[in-house]
Every structure is written in structure tokens, then in C-alpha cells.
């Protein structure tokens, strides 16, 4: 009897254990199924974010098109249009995308109008971090379900290894100190000094910038089309493109305050051919069949008149001689432009004195058809440039094969190349030049200016300007005017000379010499006396040795 009761108890316990195991297996299976569906949804959201992050995605696009792309990239079986709908709605609630309710094949859907890529990137990182944390949790759970003996043994091994690795990975006190010192030094170096701030303020344009920005749409018609499209999609326009009246509640027509272009259509123009490659630098504009452009002055003139009216009302005092002078940096006086027509091959440059800065745009012999004469390599090497400076800087424009020759000339003249400027050329429409007139293997869209230093020049303002100039091309060999302001800020108030200059190159504080100038004009008394002593007749176009 006792044996039977024990047998019944064992049988009962076996049944209870079997029921418990069966229930646990069902629960695990359900949890596995749920986790599988959840992981598929996470993968779908990750794939959706990848599709939205594509810069080549054409907007607007709808949720059905997005779902088709996800199907082509994933093998999800539980994904449908409703889930895509909810995922897009969740992303839109975070302000990452802008949606519009639409009906797609008699189903509710979304049309994506705008995507904020920076917020989308952060959202993608959150998805990855969340998935990583879930994987870590599942791994910890699987570890916890192991037998106690194995778990204890593994925990001992893991704890020992992790303790050693954590100790090895911890930075030492010396490393922490070095890192802290390095961070403090980096922070100090990144902050502008008081002198740098003072210099920046000194050379800042007084009265604000007096320039007008070009509209990115180019033509006025294209700008109006963009405005209409923005109004249809209820997109807020940038604040700088709005007029003052648009901030009010009244609906007023949008007027862009930037510069626009208009097409020049003549009798011989064939619009089908498209834009001329050379635009306003075309040599045959009177007969060229391609489309050319000019600045649309209608709005520009009205804006200038408006600004002049404001200035006149603010400045009610009568104009004086002082008010007509150009605004100069505080503490600096500009000498009027000076120039000498001469042949640099024969000019005795020692009579000109010493200069702090030299700029030269030599007529290098680059084997091209040019509208001016060129100098041979030997003539360039023999120029009397060393007599112009003891301590100072030289800016030497080079192009093509003349780059190596320019470096060679700098060494011969006693200079060390210390830097280099690059002029990135843009066309009339403010776009990068793709078809230039220079270059043998590739079309040149830039020019280089070598910067050399001689001796130990003082009072230089370093770090004010960048080494890249982006400016529009003009006539052949006409360099950008921005270079003069850059040099003046680098060495303010000093004597400067430009070699091989033309009439458009004359600048205040500069002496310009070259054979294409109009006569001689000198203002500096010492320079006049020295030049007249060496050239009494003023003729320095021939060799008088």
C-alpha cells in the first residue's frame, strides 16, 4: 500500500513537470514568434530610413513606392502597406519628414514632401543602438537560462577575463593628465586671440556689405516658378528671400531681392543650341548663335534707388569733400595709384626703391595664342626682381608648365616658397567653368599664385584670409580684384609694386609697371626724384645700357 502511494506521488509529480515544460515551450515559441515579427519590423524601419536618406530620392514620393523599394531590398513576409503607413507616421511625429495625406488605390497613405537628413541620421543611429541593446539583452537572457554549474563556471571565467580587460583598458593617471592638458591646449588654440579679433574688426567693411547676392534660380521666370511651387506645397521660403511686407498676415506676391539674369535673344540666336560656353567672354557675341545673358536691371535699379533714398533721408547734411572720399581702415592712409610705362627687360629697378610686397603676372611663354607678347624663360630668370626687396613677400601668378618655372625663378631671385593661392574661376552665371580656353590635356578651371618670402618681413597680419579665391573670369589674364584686398590686409599701409600690370590693375598704395600702361604718373616725391635722376627723358621702353 505504501509502495503504491509512493508510485502515485511520483507519477503525479512527473505529470506536473511535463505540463510545466509544455507550457514553457509554448511560451518560448510565442515569444520567439513575437521577437521575429519585431525584428522584421525593426529591419523594415532600418531599410525605410536608408531609402529616405538617399540623396538621389526624387520628392515628392508616396508610401506605396517606398514599400515597393523595401520589398525589393528585404525578404520580409509580414510587411504590408499599413505597417509602412504607421512607420512613416511615427517618423513624421519626430519632425524628421513632412507628410501629406493622400489616397493610394482606395487606401489611406502618405506623400513625402520634405526630408530633414540631419534628423534622419540621428534617428538611424538610435535604431542601430536600440537593436544592439536588444541583442545584448537576449544574450544575457540566454546565459541566465543555462544550468547553474555551467553558469557559475562561465561567470567565473568571464568575470576574471573582464576584470583583467577592464584594468588594462583603463587609462593611467599620467595618460589622463596628458589628455586633459591636450584638450586645454586645443581649446586655447581654437579660440581667436584679442589681436586677431581686433584685426578682424579693423578690416571689416564699414557700413555693411555693399554687394547683392545672385539668386540660385538664375532667371526671374525660374524664381517665380519656384515661388509658385513653394506656395502650392505650403513650404516656408527662406527669410532672406522674403520682402519686408511678407512677415505680416496679408498675402502679398513674393519678390526675390537677389540679382537675376535675363536671356539675350537676337535675330541670329538659336535657343535650341543652348547656352554659349563662354557667355559674356565670347569673342563673337555679335554673330554667336548660342544663348547669352545679361543682368536683369529692372529690379536692381529699383532697389538701388530705394537704398539711395534711405541714405539721403538719413544723411540730411550737405555733402562735403571728406564725405566723398572712400572709406578707409582706421589709422591707414591710401596713396593714390602710381604707374610707369616701361619694358621690364630693360628697366633699372634699383631706382624704384624697396617694397614690402611684389605681385607679378608675367607673360609666360605657354605656347598659346595670346593677345600680348611673351617673355622667354631666360628673360624671366634675368629680370631685376632681387633689387626690389630685402625683406618681404612676392605673389607670382603661374599657369600650365610655368608652375615649375615659377618655382625656379623664386629660388633664383632669393625667395622661399611658403604658400600658394588658388583662384577658382566662375562664369557669368556664377557656375564653375567647364570649357575654358586654357589647358592642353584638361580644361583649366583655376589658376595658381605662388607666395614666396625673402628675409624676415615684419608687421604681417597672418591668418586673416583663406588661400582660395572664387571669382568670375573677365578679359584674358585679368586677375580677380579680391587679391588686392587680401594683400592690403596682410601688409597694411606698406609700399607695394605690381609687375606686368595693365591700366585696369592700378590700385591705391600700389606702383604698377608694365609696357601696356598709359604713360607715367608718380606721386611720391622720393620716387619722382630717383626716377628722373635715372631717366631724365622719362623713356624707359628701350635698352639704355
Coordinates of C-alpha atoms in Angstrom, one line a residue:
X1 CA 0.0 0.0 0.0
X2 CA 2.8 2.4 0.9
X3 CA 4.6 1.4 -2.3
X4 CA 1.5 2.2 -4.4
X5 CA 1.1 5.6 -2.7
X6 CA 4.7 6.5 -3.4
X7 CA 4.3 5.4 -7.0
X8 CA 1.2 7.6 -7.4
X9 CA 3.1 10.6 -6.0
X10 CA 6.0 10.1 -8.4
X11 CA 3.6 9.8 -11.3
X12 CA 1.7 12.9 -10.2
X13 CA 5.0 14.9 -10.0
X14 CA 6.1 13.6 -13.4
X15 CA 2.8 14.8 -14.9
X16 CA 3.1 18.2 -13.3
X17 CA 6.6 18.6 -14.5
X18 CA 5.6 17.6 -18.0
X19 CA 2.7 20.1 -18.0
X20 CA 5.1 22.8 -16.8
X21 CA 7.6 22.0 -19.5
X22 CA 5.0 22.0 -22.2
X23 CA 3.6 25.4 -21.1
X24 CA 7.2 26.9 -21.1
X25 CA 7.8 25.6 -24.6
X26 CA 4.6 27.2 -25.8
X27 CA 5.5 30.4 -24.2
X28 CA 9.0 30.4 -25.6
X29 CA 7.6 29.6 -29.1
X30 CA 5.2 32.6 -28.8
X31 CA 8.0 34.8 -27.6
X32 CA 10.2 33.7 -30.4
X33 CA 7.4 34.5 -32.9
X34 CA 6.8 37.9 -31.4
X35 CA 10.6 38.7 -31.4
X36 CA 10.8 37.5 -35.0
X37 CA 8.0 39.9 -36.0
X38 CA 9.5 42.7 -34.0
X39 CA 12.9 42.2 -35.6
X40 CA 11.4 42.2 -39.0
X41 CA 9.6 45.5 -38.2
X42 CA 13.0 46.9 -37.0
X43 CA 14.7 45.8 -40.1
X44 CA 11.9 47.3 -42.2
X45 CA 12.2 50.6 -40.4
X46 CA 16.0 50.5 -40.8
X47 CA 15.6 49.8 -44.6
X48 CA 13.0 52.6 -44.8
X49 CA 15.4 55.1 -43.2
X50 CA 18.1 54.0 -45.6
X51 CA 15.8 54.7 -48.6
X52 CA 14.8 58.1 -47.2
X53 CA 18.5 59.0 -46.6
X54 CA 19.3 58.5 -50.3
X55 CA 20.2 62.0 -51.7
X56 CA 19.0 60.9 -55.2
X57 CA 15.5 60.1 -54.0
X58 CA 13.0 62.2 -56.0
X59 CA 10.5 64.1 -54.0
X60 CA 7.5 64.0 -53.6
X61 CA 7.1 60.2 -53.3
X62 CA 4.4 58.1 -51.7
X63 CA 4.3 55.3 -49.2
X64 CA 3.4 52.7 -51.8
X65 CA 6.5 53.5 -53.8
X66 CA 8.6 53.3 -50.6
X67 CA 7.0 49.8 -49.8
X68 CA 7.9 48.5 -53.2
X69 CA 11.6 49.6 -52.7
X70 CA 11.6 47.9 -49.3
X71 CA 10.2 44.6 -50.8
X72 CA 13.0 44.7 -53.4
X73 CA 15.7 45.1 -50.7
X74 CA 14.3 42.8 -47.9
X75 CA 12.7 39.4 -47.6
X76 CA 10.1 40.4 -45.1
X77 CA 6.8 38.3 -45.2
X78 CA 4.8 40.2 -42.5
X79 CA 5.2 43.7 -44.1
X80 CA 2.3 45.4 -45.7
X81 CA 1.2 48.9 -46.6
X82 CA -0.4 49.5 -43.2
X83 CA 2.9 48.9 -41.4
X84 CA 4.7 51.2 -43.7
X85 CA 2.0 53.8 -43.1
X86 CA 2.4 53.5 -39.3
X87 CA 6.3 53.7 -39.5
X88 CA 6.1 56.8 -41.7
X89 CA 3.7 58.4 -39.3
X90 CA 6.0 57.6 -36.3
X91 CA 8.9 59.2 -38.1
X92 CA 6.9 62.2 -39.1
X93 CA 5.8 62.8 -35.4
X94 CA 9.5 63.3 -34.6
X95 CA 9.7 66.2 -37.2
X96 CA 12.1 64.2 -39.5
X97 CA 9.9 64.2 -42.6
X98 CA 6.9 66.2 -43.8
X99 CA 3.9 64.2 -44.9
X100 CA 0.7 64.8 -46.8
X101 CA -2.4 62.6 -46.6
X102 CA -3.3 61.0 -49.9
X103 CA -5.5 58.2 -51.2
X104 CA -3.5 55.4 -52.9
X105 CA -5.6 52.7 -54.7
X106 CA -8.6 53.4 -52.4
X107 CA -6.3 53.1 -49.3
X108 CA -5.1 55.8 -46.9
X109 CA -1.5 56.7 -47.5
X110 CA 1.2 59.4 -47.3
X111 CA 3.1 61.5 -49.7
X112 CA 6.5 62.6 -48.5
X113 CA 7.2 66.2 -49.3
X114 CA 10.4 67.1 -47.4
X115 CA 13.1 65.2 -45.6
X116 CA 15.5 66.6 -42.9
X117 CA 18.6 64.5 -43.4
X118 CA 20.4 65.5 -40.2
X119 CA 17.5 64.4 -38.0
X120 CA 17.1 61.3 -40.1
X121 CA 20.8 60.3 -39.5
X122 CA 20.3 60.7 -35.7
X123 CA 17.1 58.5 -35.9
X124 CA 19.1 55.8 -37.8
X125 CA 21.7 55.8 -35.1
X126 CA 19.0 55.3 -32.4
X127 CA 17.6 52.3 -34.3
X128 CA 21.0 50.7 -34.5
X129 CA 21.7 51.4 -30.8
X130 CA 18.3 50.0 -29.8
X131 CA 18.9 46.8 -31.8
X132 CA 22.3 46.4 -30.3
X133 CA 20.9 46.7 -26.8
X134 CA 18.2 44.2 -27.6
X135 CA 20.8 41.7 -28.9
X136 CA 22.7 42.2 -25.7
X137 CA 19.6 41.6 -23.6
X138 CA 18.8 38.4 -25.5
X139 CA 22.4 37.2 -25.0
X140 CA 22.2 37.9 -21.2
X141 CA 18.8 36.0 -21.1
X142 CA 20.2 33.0 -22.9
X143 CA 23.1 33.0 -20.4
X144 CA 20.7 33.1 -17.5
X145 CA 18.8 30.1 -18.7
X146 CA 21.9 27.8 -18.7
X147 CA 22.5 25.2 -16.0
X148 CA 23.8 26.6 -12.7
X149 CA 27.0 24.6 -12.8
X150 CA 28.0 25.8 -16.3
X151 CA 26.7 29.3 -15.5
X152 CA 28.9 29.5 -12.4
X153 CA 31.9 28.2 -14.2
X154 CA 31.4 30.6 -17.2
X155 CA 30.7 33.5 -14.8
X156 CA 34.0 32.9 -13.1
X157 CA 35.9 32.8 -16.3
X158 CA 34.1 35.9 -17.7
X159 CA 34.5 37.8 -14.5
X160 CA 38.2 37.1 -14.3
X161 CA 38.7 38.0 -18.0
X162 CA 36.5 41.1 -17.8
X163 CA 38.4 42.3 -14.7
X164 CA 41.7 41.9 -16.4
X165 CA 40.5 43.6 -19.6
X166 CA 38.8 46.5 -17.7
X167 CA 42.0 47.1 -15.8
X168 CA 44.1 47.1 -19.0
X169 CA 41.7 49.4 -20.8
X170 CA 41.6 51.9 -18.0
X171 CA 43.8 55.0 -18.7
X172 CA 46.5 55.6 -16.3
X173 CA 46.8 58.8 -14.2
X174 CA 49.6 60.0 -16.5
X175 CA 47.5 59.4 -19.6
X176 CA 44.5 61.2 -18.1
X177 CA 46.8 64.2 -17.3
X178 CA 48.2 64.3 -20.8
X179 CA 44.7 64.1 -22.3
X180 CA 43.4 66.9 -20.1
X181 CA 46.4 69.1 -21.0
X182 CA 46.0 68.3 -24.7
X183 CA 42.3 69.3 -24.6
X184 CA 43.1 72.5 -22.8
X185 CA 45.8 73.4 -25.4
X186 CA 43.4 72.6 -28.3
X187 CA 40.7 74.7 -26.7
X188 CA 43.1 77.6 -26.3
X189 CA 44.4 77.3 -29.8
X190 CA 40.9 77.2 -31.4
X191 CA 39.9 80.5 -29.7
X192 CA 40.8 83.7 -31.6
X193 CA 43.2 85.9 -29.7
X194 CA 42.4 89.5 -28.8
X195 CA 44.8 90.7 -31.5
X196 CA 43.1 88.6 -34.1
X197 CA 39.6 89.9 -33.1
X198 CA 40.9 93.4 -33.2
X199 CA 42.4 92.9 -36.7
X200 CA 39.2 91.3 -38.0
X201 CA 37.2 94.2 -36.7
X202 CA 39.7 96.7 -38.1
X203 CA 39.3 95.4 -41.7
X204 CA 35.6 94.8 -41.5
X205 CA 33.6 96.7 -44.2
X206 CA 32.2 99.9 -42.6
X207 CA 28.5 100.4 -43.2
X208 CA 28.0 96.8 -44.0
X209 CA 28.5 94.9 -47.3
X210 CA 27.6 96.8 -50.4
X211 CA 27.0 93.8 -52.6
X212 CA 24.0 92.0 -53.9
X213 CA 23.8 88.2 -53.9
X214 CA 22.9 86.2 -57.1
X215 CA 19.7 84.2 -57.0
X216 CA 20.3 80.5 -57.2
X217 CA 17.4 80.1 -59.7
X218 CA 19.2 82.4 -62.2
X219 CA 16.4 83.7 -64.3
X220 CA 13.4 85.7 -62.9
X221 CA 11.0 83.2 -64.5
X222 CA 12.6 80.3 -62.8
X223 CA 12.5 82.1 -59.5
X224 CA 8.7 82.8 -59.9
X225 CA 8.1 79.1 -60.8
X226 CA 9.9 78.1 -57.6
X227 CA 7.8 80.6 -55.7
X228 CA 4.5 79.1 -57.1
X229 CA 5.7 75.6 -56.3
X230 CA 6.5 76.5 -52.8
X231 CA 3.1 78.2 -52.3
X232 CA 1.3 75.1 -53.7
X233 CA 3.2 72.8 -51.3
X234 CA 2.9 75.3 -48.4
X235 CA 6.7 75.4 -48.0
X236 CA 8.1 78.4 -46.0
X237 CA 10.6 80.3 -48.0
X238 CA 14.0 81.3 -46.6
X239 CA 13.8 84.6 -44.6
X240 CA 16.3 86.3 -46.8
X241 CA 14.1 85.7 -49.9
X242 CA 11.1 87.4 -48.4
X243 CA 10.2 91.0 -48.6
X244 CA 9.6 93.1 -45.5
X245 CA 5.8 93.0 -46.1
X246 CA 5.6 89.2 -46.2
X247 CA 6.0 88.9 -42.5
X248 CA 2.6 90.4 -42.0
X249 CA -0.7 88.5 -42.1
X250 CA -1.5 89.9 -45.5
X251 CA -0.8 87.7 -48.5
X252 CA 1.5 89.6 -50.9
X253 CA 3.3 88.4 -54.1
X254 CA 6.8 87.1 -53.4
X255 CA 9.6 89.2 -54.8
X256 CA 13.2 88.0 -54.6
X257 CA 15.7 90.7 -53.5
X258 CA 18.6 88.9 -55.2
X259 CA 20.1 89.5 -58.7
X260 CA 18.6 87.7 -61.6
X261 CA 19.7 87.3 -65.3
X262 CA 17.7 87.5 -68.5
X263 CA 18.4 86.0 -71.9
X264 CA 19.7 88.0 -74.8
X265 CA 17.7 86.8 -77.8
X266 CA 18.9 88.3 -81.1
X267 CA 17.8 87.7 -84.7
X268 CA 20.6 85.1 -85.2
X269 CA 20.2 83.3 -81.8
X270 CA 19.1 79.7 -81.9
X271 CA 17.6 78.8 -78.5
X272 CA 17.7 75.1 -79.3
X273 CA 21.5 75.2 -79.2
X274 CA 21.5 76.2 -75.5
X275 CA 23.9 78.5 -73.6
X276 CA 27.2 79.7 -75.0
X277 CA 30.2 78.1 -73.3
X278 CA 32.0 81.4 -72.9
X279 CA 28.9 83.6 -72.1
X280 CA 29.9 87.2 -71.6
X281 CA 33.6 86.5 -72.5
X282 CA 32.6 85.3 -76.0
X283 CA 34.7 86.9 -78.7
X284 CA 32.0 86.7 -81.3
X285 CA 28.9 87.7 -79.4
X286 CA 27.5 89.7 -82.4
X287 CA 27.3 86.6 -84.5
X288 CA 27.2 83.8 -81.9
X289 CA 24.1 81.6 -82.3
X290 CA 24.2 80.4 -78.7
X291 CA 22.2 82.0 -75.9
X292 CA 23.9 84.8 -73.9
X293 CA 22.8 86.5 -70.7
X294 CA 22.8 89.9 -69.1
X295 CA 21.9 91.1 -65.6
X296 CA 18.2 91.9 -65.2
X297 CA 18.4 95.6 -64.2
X298 CA 14.7 96.2 -63.6
X299 CA 14.7 95.1 -60.0
X300 CA 18.3 96.1 -59.4
X301 CA 17.7 99.7 -60.3
X302 CA 14.6 100.0 -58.2
X303 CA 16.5 98.5 -55.2
X304 CA 19.4 100.9 -55.7
X305 CA 17.1 103.9 -55.9
X306 CA 15.3 102.7 -52.7
X307 CA 18.7 102.4 -50.9
X308 CA 19.8 105.9 -52.1
X309 CA 16.5 107.4 -50.9
X310 CA 17.1 105.9 -47.4
X311 CA 20.7 107.2 -47.3
X312 CA 19.6 110.6 -48.4
X313 CA 16.9 110.9 -45.8
X314 CA 19.4 109.7 -43.1
X315 CA 22.2 112.0 -44.2
X316 CA 20.4 115.3 -44.5
X317 CA 23.6 117.3 -44.1
X318 CA 25.1 118.7 -47.4
X319 CA 27.9 116.5 -48.9
X320 CA 31.5 117.7 -48.3
X321 CA 34.8 116.8 -49.8
X322 CA 35.6 114.5 -46.9
X323 CA 32.3 112.6 -47.4
X324 CA 33.1 111.8 -51.0
X325 CA 36.4 110.1 -50.1
X326 CA 36.4 106.3 -50.0
X327 CA 36.1 104.7 -46.5
X328 CA 39.5 103.7 -45.3
X329 CA 40.5 101.4 -42.5
X330 CA 41.1 103.3 -39.3
X331 CA 44.7 104.5 -38.9
X332 CA 45.6 103.9 -42.6
X333 CA 46.1 106.4 -45.4
X334 CA 46.0 105.3 -49.0
X335 CA 48.4 106.8 -51.6
X336 CA 46.8 107.5 -55.0
X337 CA 47.7 104.9 -57.7
X338 CA 51.0 105.3 -59.5
X339 CA 52.3 103.7 -62.7
X340 CA 55.2 103.7 -65.1
X341 CA 55.1 102.6 -68.7
X342 CA 58.3 100.6 -69.3
X343 CA 59.8 97.5 -70.7
X344 CA 60.7 95.4 -67.6
X345 CA 63.5 93.6 -69.5
X346 CA 65.5 96.9 -69.7
X347 CA 64.2 98.9 -66.6
X348 CA 66.7 99.6 -63.9
X349 CA 64.5 98.6 -60.9
X350 CA 67.0 99.8 -58.3
X351 CA 65.7 103.4 -58.9
X352 CA 62.3 102.4 -57.7
X353 CA 63.3 101.8 -54.0
X354 CA 62.3 98.9 -51.8
X355 CA 58.8 97.4 -51.4
X356 CA 57.1 95.2 -48.8
X357 CA 55.0 93.3 -51.3
X358 CA 55.6 92.4 -55.0
X359 CA 52.9 90.9 -57.3
X360 CA 53.7 89.7 -60.8
X361 CA 51.5 88.3 -63.6
X362 CA 54.2 87.5 -66.1
X363 CA 53.5 86.8 -69.8
X364 CA 54.8 83.3 -69.6
X365 CA 55.6 81.6 -72.9
X366 CA 53.0 78.8 -72.5
X367 CA 52.7 78.0 -76.3
X368 CA 49.3 79.6 -76.7
X369 CA 47.9 82.3 -79.0
X370 CA 47.7 85.3 -76.7
X371 CA 46.7 89.0 -77.4
X372 CA 50.1 90.2 -76.0
X373 CA 53.8 89.5 -76.3
X374 CA 55.5 86.9 -74.1
X375 CA 58.9 86.6 -72.5
X376 CA 61.2 83.6 -72.9
X377 CA 62.3 81.5 -69.9
X378 CA 65.8 83.1 -69.9
X379 CA 64.3 86.6 -70.0
X380 CA 62.2 85.8 -67.0
X381 CA 65.1 84.5 -65.0
X382 CA 67.2 87.6 -65.7
X383 CA 64.6 90.2 -64.5
X384 CA 65.8 92.6 -61.9
X385 CA 63.3 91.5 -59.2
X386 CA 66.0 91.0 -56.5
X387 CA 66.7 94.8 -56.4
X388 CA 63.1 95.5 -55.3
X389 CA 63.2 93.8 -51.9
X390 CA 65.4 93.0 -49.0
X391 CA 62.6 91.6 -46.7
X392 CA 59.1 91.0 -48.0
X393 CA 56.6 88.8 -49.9
X394 CA 56.1 88.1 -53.6
X395 CA 52.9 86.8 -55.2
X396 CA 53.7 85.2 -58.5
X397 CA 50.9 84.0 -60.9
X398 CA 51.7 80.8 -62.7
X399 CA 49.8 78.5 -65.1
X400 CA 50.4 75.3 -67.0
X401 CA 54.1 74.5 -67.5
X402 CA 55.0 77.8 -65.9
X403 CA 54.4 76.3 -62.4
X404 CA 57.8 74.7 -62.3
X405 CA 59.5 77.6 -64.0
X406 CA 57.9 80.0 -61.4
X407 CA 59.3 77.9 -58.5
X408 CA 62.7 78.0 -60.2
X409 CA 62.6 81.8 -60.7
X410 CA 61.6 82.3 -57.0
X411 CA 64.8 80.4 -56.0
X412 CA 66.9 82.4 -58.4
X413 CA 65.5 85.7 -57.1
X414 CA 66.3 84.7 -53.4
X415 CA 62.8 83.6 -52.3
X416 CA 61.5 80.6 -50.4
X417 CA 58.0 79.4 -51.4
X418 CA 55.9 79.5 -48.3
X419 CA 52.3 79.3 -49.5
X420 CA 50.1 79.1 -52.6
X421 CA 46.8 80.8 -53.6
X422 CA 44.2 79.2 -55.9
X423 CA 41.7 81.2 -58.0
X424 CA 38.7 79.1 -58.8
X425 CA 37.1 80.5 -61.9
X426 CA 33.4 81.0 -62.3
X427 CA 31.4 82.1 -65.3
X428 CA 28.8 84.9 -65.7
X429 CA 26.1 82.6 -64.2
X430 CA 28.3 82.0 -61.1
X431 CA 29.0 78.4 -62.1
X432 CA 32.3 76.5 -62.3
X433 CA 33.9 76.8 -65.7
X434 CA 33.9 73.5 -67.6
X435 CA 35.1 74.7 -71.0
X436 CA 37.9 77.1 -70.7
X437 CA 40.4 78.5 -73.2
X438 CA 43.5 77.1 -71.4
X439 CA 44.7 73.6 -70.8
X440 CA 46.2 71.0 -73.1
X441 CA 45.0 67.8 -71.5
X442 CA 42.2 69.1 -69.3
X443 CA 40.2 72.4 -69.3
X444 CA 41.7 74.6 -66.7
X445 CA 39.1 75.9 -64.2
X446 CA 41.6 77.5 -61.8
X447 CA 44.9 79.4 -61.6
X448 CA 47.7 79.3 -59.1
X449 CA 49.6 82.1 -57.4
X450 CA 52.9 81.1 -55.6
X451 CA 53.7 83.0 -52.4
X452 CA 57.4 83.5 -51.7
X453 CA 59.1 85.1 -48.7
X454 CA 62.5 86.8 -48.6
X455 CA 64.4 87.7 -45.5
X456 CA 62.3 88.3 -42.3
X457 CA 59.3 90.6 -43.1
X458 CA 57.6 92.2 -40.1
X459 CA 54.1 93.5 -39.3
X460 CA 52.3 90.8 -41.3
X461 CA 48.7 90.0 -40.3
X462 CA 48.6 86.2 -40.6
X463 CA 45.5 84.1 -40.6
X464 CA 43.0 86.7 -41.7
X465 CA 42.2 85.3 -45.2
X466 CA 41.7 82.0 -46.9
X467 CA 44.0 80.6 -49.6
X468 CA 41.1 80.2 -52.1
X469 CA 39.5 82.9 -54.2
X470 CA 36.3 82.2 -56.0
X471 CA 35.7 84.9 -58.6
X472 CA 34.3 85.5 -62.1
X473 CA 36.6 85.5 -65.2
X474 CA 36.9 88.6 -67.2
X475 CA 39.3 89.6 -70.0
X476 CA 42.3 87.5 -70.8
X477 CA 44.8 87.5 -67.9
X478 CA 42.6 89.8 -65.9
X479 CA 43.1 88.6 -62.3
X480 CA 40.4 88.9 -59.6
X481 CA 40.4 92.2 -57.7
X482 CA 40.0 90.3 -54.4
X483 CA 43.7 89.7 -54.4
X484 CA 44.4 93.4 -53.7
X485 CA 42.2 93.5 -50.6
X486 CA 43.8 90.3 -49.4
X487 CA 47.4 91.7 -49.8
X488 CA 46.4 95.0 -48.2
X489 CA 45.0 93.2 -45.1
X490 CA 48.1 91.0 -44.9
X491 CA 50.5 94.0 -45.1
X492 CA 48.5 97.2 -44.5
X493 CA 49.9 100.7 -45.3
X494 CA 53.2 99.4 -46.9
X495 CA 54.7 100.1 -50.3
X496 CA 53.6 97.6 -53.0
X497 CA 54.5 97.1 -56.6
X498 CA 52.9 95.1 -59.4
X499 CA 54.9 93.9 -62.4
X500 CA 53.5 93.4 -65.9
X501 CA 50.4 95.4 -64.9
X502 CA 47.8 97.0 -67.2
X503 CA 45.6 100.0 -66.9
X504 CA 42.9 98.1 -65.1
X505 CA 45.4 96.9 -62.5
X506 CA 46.2 100.4 -61.0
X507 CA 45.3 100.5 -57.3
X508 CA 45.8 102.9 -54.3
X509 CA 49.1 102.2 -52.4
X510 CA 50.4 100.4 -55.5
X511 CA 53.0 101.2 -58.1
X512 CA 52.2 99.5 -61.3
X513 CA 54.8 99.0 -64.1
X514 CA 54.4 97.4 -67.5
X515 CA 54.5 98.1 -71.2
X516 CA 50.7 98.4 -71.7
X517 CA 50.1 101.3 -69.3
X518 CA 49.3 104.9 -70.4
X519 CA 52.4 107.0 -69.8
X520 CA 53.8 107.8 -66.4
X521 CA 52.1 109.0 -63.2
X522 CA 54.0 109.4 -60.0
X523 CA 53.0 111.0 -56.7
X524 CA 55.7 110.0 -54.2
X525 CA 58.4 112.8 -54.2
X526 CA 61.3 110.5 -53.4
X527 CA 60.3 108.1 -56.2
X528 CA 59.9 111.1 -58.6
X529 CA 63.5 112.4 -57.8
X530 CA 65.0 108.9 -58.1
X531 CA 63.3 108.1 -61.3
X532 CA 64.1 111.4 -63.0
X533 CA 67.7 111.1 -62.0
X534 CA 68.0 107.7 -63.7
X535 CA 65.7 108.5 -66.7
X536 CA 65.8 112.3 -67.3
X537 CA 63.7 112.0 -70.5
X538 CA 61.2 109.6 -68.9
X539 CA 61.7 107.0 -71.6
X540 CA 62.3 103.5 -70.2
X541 CA 60.9 101.5 -73.1
X542 CA 64.3 100.9 -74.7
X543 CA 67.7 99.5 -73.5
X544 CA 70.0 102.4 -72.5
X545 CA 72.9 100.3 -71.3

